[in-house]
Tab-separated table of C-alpha atoms in Angstrom:
chain	number	residue	atom	x	y	z
A	311	MET	CA	34.025	-7.013	-17.663
A	312	PRO	CA	36.597	-4.953	-15.970
A	313	ASP	CA	38.252	-6.494	-12.918
A	314	PRO	CA	35.648	-6.399	-10.299
A	315	MET	CA	38.093	-5.859	-7.220
A	316	HIS	CA	38.184	-2.282	-8.614
A	317	PHE	CA	35.686	-1.498	-6.001
A	318	GLU	CA	37.778	-3.062	-3.406
A	319	ALA	CA	40.792	-0.880	-4.168
A	320	HIS	CA	38.455	2.003	-3.714
A	321	ALA	CA	36.131	0.578	-0.971
A	322	ALA	CA	36.147	4.141	0.969
A	323	LEU	CA	35.440	6.189	-1.878
A	324	TYR	CA	32.743	3.582	-3.384
A	325	ASP	CA	31.016	3.978	-0.039
A	326	GLN	CA	31.198	7.795	-0.049
A	327	ALA	CA	30.336	8.459	-3.672
A	328	ARG	CA	27.798	5.797	-4.748
A	329	PRO	CA	24.218	7.357	-4.539
A	330	PRO	CA	21.411	5.599	-3.050
A	331	TYR	CA	18.779	3.786	-4.943
A	332	PRO	CA	15.394	5.570	-5.448
A	333	ASP	CA	12.567	5.169	-3.188
A	334	ALA	CA	10.178	4.065	-5.393
A	335	LEU	CA	12.288	1.174	-5.888
A	336	TRP	CA	11.564	0.140	-2.229
A	337	THR	CA	7.810	1.050	-2.566
A	338	CYS	CA	7.712	-1.289	-5.380
A	339	LEU	CA	9.281	-3.825	-3.279
A	340	ARG	CA	7.109	-3.360	-0.607
A	341	GLU	CA	3.932	-3.559	-2.943
A	342	GLU	CA	5.111	-6.984	-4.298
A	343	HIS	CA	5.427	-7.976	-0.157
A	344	LEU	CA	9.081	-8.593	-0.667
A	345	LEU	CA	10.196	-7.300	2.296
A	346	GLY	CA	8.595	-7.407	5.856
A	347	VAL	CA	9.170	-8.507	9.559
A	348	GLY	CA	11.197	-11.715	9.358
A	349	THR	CA	11.955	-12.023	5.698
A	350	ARG	CA	15.284	-13.936	5.058
A	351	VAL	CA	16.975	-12.328	2.424
A	352	LEU	CA	20.166	-13.366	0.482
A	353	GLU	CA	22.006	-10.539	-0.811
A	354	LEU	CA	24.665	-10.857	-3.378
A	355	GLY	CA	27.586	-8.771	-4.263
A	356	ALA	CA	26.659	-6.345	-1.238
A	357	GLY	CA	29.255	-4.054	-1.492
A	358	THR	CA	29.346	-1.891	1.411
A	359	GLY	CA	25.434	-2.117	1.844
A	360	LEU	CA	23.673	0.415	-0.387
A	361	ALA	CA	21.184	-2.149	-0.573
A	362	THR	CA	21.514	-3.724	2.772
A	363	GLY	CA	20.638	-0.727	4.864
A	364	PRO	CA	16.980	0.238	3.579
A	365	MET	CA	16.141	-3.503	3.882
A	366	LEU	CA	16.889	-3.859	7.665
A	367	PRO	CA	14.275	-1.315	8.933
A	368	ALA	CA	11.688	-3.166	7.118
A	369	GLY	CA	12.562	-6.369	9.584
A	370	ALA	CA	14.604	-8.409	6.932
A	371	GLN	CA	17.142	-10.643	8.034
A	372	VAL	CA	19.946	-10.155	5.540
A	373	THR	CA	22.751	-12.411	4.915
A	374	ALA	CA	24.944	-10.398	2.611
A	375	VAL	CA	27.821	-12.043	0.283
A	376	GLU	CA	30.644	-9.720	-0.700
A	377	PRO	CA	33.991	-10.815	-2.100
A	378	GLY	CA	35.658	-7.689	-1.262
A	379	ALA	CA	37.203	-7.716	2.222
A	380	ARG	CA	37.428	-3.976	2.720
A	381	LEU	CA	33.855	-3.627	1.460
A	382	ALA	CA	32.614	-6.180	3.602
A	383	ALA	CA	34.424	-4.527	6.796
A	384	ARG	CA	32.799	-1.282	5.810
A	385	LEU	CA	29.209	-2.903	5.401
A	386	ARG	CA	29.672	-4.782	9.020
A	387	ALA	CA	30.424	-1.499	10.301
A	388	HIS	CA	27.197	0.340	8.880
A	389	TRP	CA	24.761	-2.607	9.447
A	390	PRO	CA	26.167	-4.651	12.194
A	391	SER	CA	22.833	-6.601	12.587
A	392	ALA	CA	23.501	-8.151	8.896
A	393	GLU	CA	25.358	-11.415	8.502
A	394	VAL	CA	27.801	-11.013	6.352
A	395	ARG	CA	30.212	-13.620	4.269
A	396	VAL	CA	33.361	-12.876	2.364
A	397	ALA	CA	32.720	-14.886	-0.834
A	398	THR	CA	31.684	-14.632	-4.158
A	399	ALA	CA	28.452	-15.353	-5.399
A	400	GLU	CA	29.764	-18.491	-7.403
A	401	ALA	CA	31.658	-20.023	-4.190
A	402	VAL	CA	29.685	-19.393	-1.357
A	403	THR	CA	27.812	-22.242	0.791
A	404	LEU	CA	24.045	-21.616	0.975
A	405	PRO	CA	21.709	-23.884	2.752
A	406	ASP	CA	19.003	-25.224	0.849
A	407	ALA	CA	15.572	-23.626	0.817
A	408	SER	CA	16.610	-20.982	3.497
A	409	PHE	CA	15.333	-17.681	2.049
A	410	ASP	CA	12.428	-15.764	1.093
A	411	LEU	CA	14.536	-13.342	-1.580
A	412	ALA	CA	17.136	-13.232	-3.043
A	413	VAL	CA	18.595	-9.471	-4.438
A	414	ALA	CA	21.129	-8.581	-6.552
A	415	ALA	CA	21.755	-5.047	-6.638
A	416	THR	CA	24.088	-3.431	-9.092
A	417	SER	CA	26.145	-6.858	-8.978
A	418	VAL	CA	24.595	-9.215	-11.392
A	419	HIS	CA	26.657	-8.345	-14.309
A	420	TRP	CA	29.538	-9.581	-12.486
A	421	PHE	CA	28.254	-13.477	-12.201
A	422	ASP	CA	28.358	-16.657	-13.818
A	423	LEU	CA	25.113	-16.765	-14.513
A	424	ASP	CA	24.974	-20.763	-15.400
A	425	THR	CA	26.703	-21.159	-11.668
A	426	VAL	CA	24.538	-18.675	-9.953
A	427	LEU	CA	21.295	-19.191	-10.968
A	428	PRO	CA	20.610	-22.661	-10.107
A	429	LYS	CA	22.776	-22.092	-6.612
A	430	VAL	CA	20.179	-19.123	-5.895
A	431	HIS	CA	17.055	-21.552	-6.827
A	432	ARG	CA	18.392	-24.110	-4.374
A	433	ALA	CA	18.613	-21.556	-1.880
A	434	LEU	CA	15.735	-20.020	-2.189
A	435	ARG	CA	12.154	-21.446	-0.799
A	436	PRO	CA	9.461	-22.755	-2.772
A	437	GLY	CA	7.540	-19.439	-3.953
A	438	GLY	CA	10.728	-17.500	-3.303
A	439	ARG	CA	11.736	-14.492	-5.671
A	440	PHE	CA	14.841	-13.121	-6.901
A	441	ALA	CA	15.204	-9.383	-7.518
A	442	VAL	CA	17.628	-7.817	-9.626
A	443	TRP	CA	18.344	-3.877	-9.945
A	444	ARG	CA	21.253	-1.320	-10.816
A	445	ASN	CA	21.641	2.169	-11.195
A	446	VAL	CA	22.172	3.348	-15.029
A	447	PHE	CA	24.234	6.655	-14.689
A	448	GLY	CA	22.973	8.552	-17.177
A	449	ASP	CA	19.119	7.693	-18.681
A	450	PRO	CA	19.168	7.246	-22.415
A	451	SER	CA	15.692	7.969	-22.613
A	452	MET	CA	16.348	11.648	-21.600
A	453	PRO	CA	17.713	14.820	-24.191
A	454	VAL	CA	21.161	14.895	-23.932
A	455	SER	CA	22.621	17.335	-21.854
A	456	THR	CA	26.219	19.187	-23.039
A	457	PHE	CA	27.876	17.078	-19.831
A	458	ARG	CA	26.421	13.877	-21.465
A	459	GLU	CA	27.781	14.508	-24.847
A	460	ARG	CA	31.302	15.172	-23.188
A	461	VAL	CA	30.853	11.980	-21.460
A	462	ALA	CA	30.116	10.053	-24.729
A	463	ALA	CA	33.254	11.800	-26.362
A	464	ILE	CA	35.328	10.373	-23.554
A	465	THR	CA	33.790	6.681	-23.813
A	466	ALA	CA	33.333	7.210	-27.737
A	467	ARG	CA	37.660	6.831	-27.673
A	468	ARG	CA	37.329	3.585	-26.375
A	469	ASP	CA	37.844	0.378	-28.528
A	470	ASP	CA	34.583	-1.149	-30.059
A	471	GLN	CA	34.467	-4.041	-27.529
A	472	ALA	CA	33.868	-1.688	-24.654
A	473	GLY	CA	31.436	0.485	-26.753
A	474	ARG	CA	29.446	-2.905	-27.402
A	475	HIS	CA	29.645	-3.662	-23.689
A	476	ALA	CA	28.137	-0.447	-22.504
A	477	SER	CA	25.194	-0.850	-25.183
A	478	THR	CA	24.288	-4.186	-23.746
A	479	GLU	CA	24.286	-3.018	-20.010
A	480	LEU	CA	21.271	-0.773	-20.687
A	481	ASP	CA	19.186	-3.491	-22.208
A	482	THR	CA	16.853	-4.680	-19.399
A	483	GLU	CA	14.962	-6.943	-21.615
A	484	MET	CA	18.349	-9.051	-22.497
A	485	TRP	CA	19.069	-9.283	-18.912
A	486	ALA	CA	15.675	-10.487	-18.222
A	487	ARG	CA	16.192	-13.280	-20.736
A	488	ARG	CA	19.628	-14.304	-19.537
A	489	LEU	CA	18.083	-14.267	-16.123
A	490	ILE	CA	15.269	-16.849	-17.388
A	491	ALA	CA	17.589	-18.964	-19.978
A	492	THR	CA	18.484	-21.741	-17.266
A	493	GLY	CA	14.958	-22.309	-16.570
A	494	HIS	CA	15.248	-21.707	-12.974
A	495	PHE	CA	13.009	-18.449	-12.913
A	496	VAL	CA	10.379	-16.674	-14.706
A	497	VAL	CA	9.815	-12.963	-14.774
A	498	ARG	CA	7.270	-11.623	-12.491
A	499	ARG	CA	7.499	-7.839	-13.035
A	500	ILE	CA	9.783	-5.388	-14.845
A	501	GLU	CA	10.243	-1.494	-13.771
A	502	HIS	CA	12.074	1.303	-14.390
A	503	PHE	CA	12.566	4.343	-12.006
A	504	ARG	CA	13.904	7.812	-13.406
A	505	TRP	CA	15.225	9.930	-10.863
A	506	VAL	CA	17.253	13.172	-10.583
A	507	ILE	CA	20.739	14.246	-8.841
A	508	ASP	CA	22.802	17.156	-8.949
A	509	LEU	CA	26.544	16.620	-8.890
A	510	ASP	CA	29.351	19.226	-8.282
A	511	THR	CA	33.015	18.739	-9.330
A	512	GLU	CA	34.407	16.547	-7.097
A	513	GLN	CA	31.364	14.442	-6.387
A	514	THR	CA	31.825	13.826	-10.033
A	515	ARG	CA	35.220	12.889	-9.675
A	516	ALA	CA	34.497	10.662	-6.631
A	517	LEU	CA	31.517	9.062	-8.381
A	518	PHE	CA	33.390	8.430	-11.867
A	519	THR	CA	36.517	6.863	-10.105
A	520	THR	CA	34.226	4.067	-8.470
A	521	PHE	CA	33.335	3.157	-12.272
A	522	SER	CA	35.448	0.142	-12.909
A	523	ASN	CA	35.988	0.948	-16.588
A	524	TRP	CA	36.945	4.549	-16.320
A	525	THR	CA	40.669	5.371	-16.533
A	526	GLY	CA	42.102	8.006	-14.277
A	527	GLU	CA	42.466	10.345	-17.038
A	528	GLU	CA	38.689	9.949	-18.284
A	529	VAL	CA	37.911	10.570	-14.748
A	530	SER	CA	39.847	13.813	-14.572
A	531	GLU	CA	38.326	14.768	-17.817
A	532	ALA	CA	34.757	14.444	-16.593
A	533	ALA	CA	35.586	16.214	-13.677
A	534	ASP	CA	37.189	19.289	-15.791
A	535	THR	CA	33.766	19.639	-17.852
A	536	VAL	CA	31.745	19.725	-14.651
A	537	HIS	CA	33.834	22.780	-13.419
A	538	GLU	CA	33.897	24.256	-17.011
A	539	LEU	CA	30.026	24.102	-16.945
A	540	GLY	CA	29.478	25.954	-13.925
A	541	GLY	CA	30.739	23.583	-11.237
A	542	VAL	CA	27.405	21.835	-10.940
A	543	VAL	CA	25.343	19.230	-13.327
A	544	THR	CA	22.374	17.930	-12.981
A	545	GLU	CA	22.274	13.858	-13.678
A	546	HIS	CA	19.288	11.981	-14.866
A	547	TYR	CA	19.287	8.480	-13.685
A	548	LEU	CA	17.493	5.080	-14.308
A	549	THR	CA	17.252	2.110	-11.892
A	550	PRO	CA	15.643	-1.149	-13.747
A	551	LEU	CA	14.115	-3.402	-11.756
A	552	ILE	CA	13.495	-7.284	-12.549
A	553	ILE	CA	11.506	-9.238	-10.378
A	554	LEU	CA	11.814	-13.109	-10.852
A	555	ASP	CA	9.549	-15.854	-9.444
A	556	ARG	CA	11.091	-19.287	-8.508
A	557	VAL	CA	10.179	-22.122	-10.792
A	558	HIS	CA	9.077	-25.073	-9.032
A	559	ARG	CA	11.202	-28.242	-10.208
């Protein structure tokens, strides 16, 4: 992966530009009885609190772990009732059997899973669960728009390694296999939520700047494409969700 601290360098823009997770995801988590009054949540790679915020009104007690100090500062400012720890998922010290739910929202691809999965297992109480999701910016199941054709042309100019990485990031079944590979968790449920957002030229520039694998020149080209296409594009996005049960060991 590119440098994860890319987000720290663009903390203000990240806070402004990243779209929220879809309502259907939160409905699904409530259906699974994962959020409620007193639910103790461990959130890993919390960023500026995009997932933290919607969990708090449900009555959850959130411990948010974020390695970037600037990102963590924004999270604290937005959601002062959350406990925020500035640390990586690998290095943070967590008490055993202290959480009902662990969450990794658009962050699990940064983790050393051989280290993090046993740690999350120890931190969860017996019967605890681990919810992993991310926003995919460009739903591969939808017809390809002119904007997406232009985006694909930009990314096609990268080396083969970058292209292989992009393809694996969209493979939810692969991620499910990786998350159960250590034997600490089993898959309970997999869902895919599809949603739509309109982006203007400057929103596109801001959002794509937050992508860690995009250069400034590529971002400008994508934003210029939106301008050429009339100033607004409709983007079809995808949010895969994997819910895992903690294995009793």
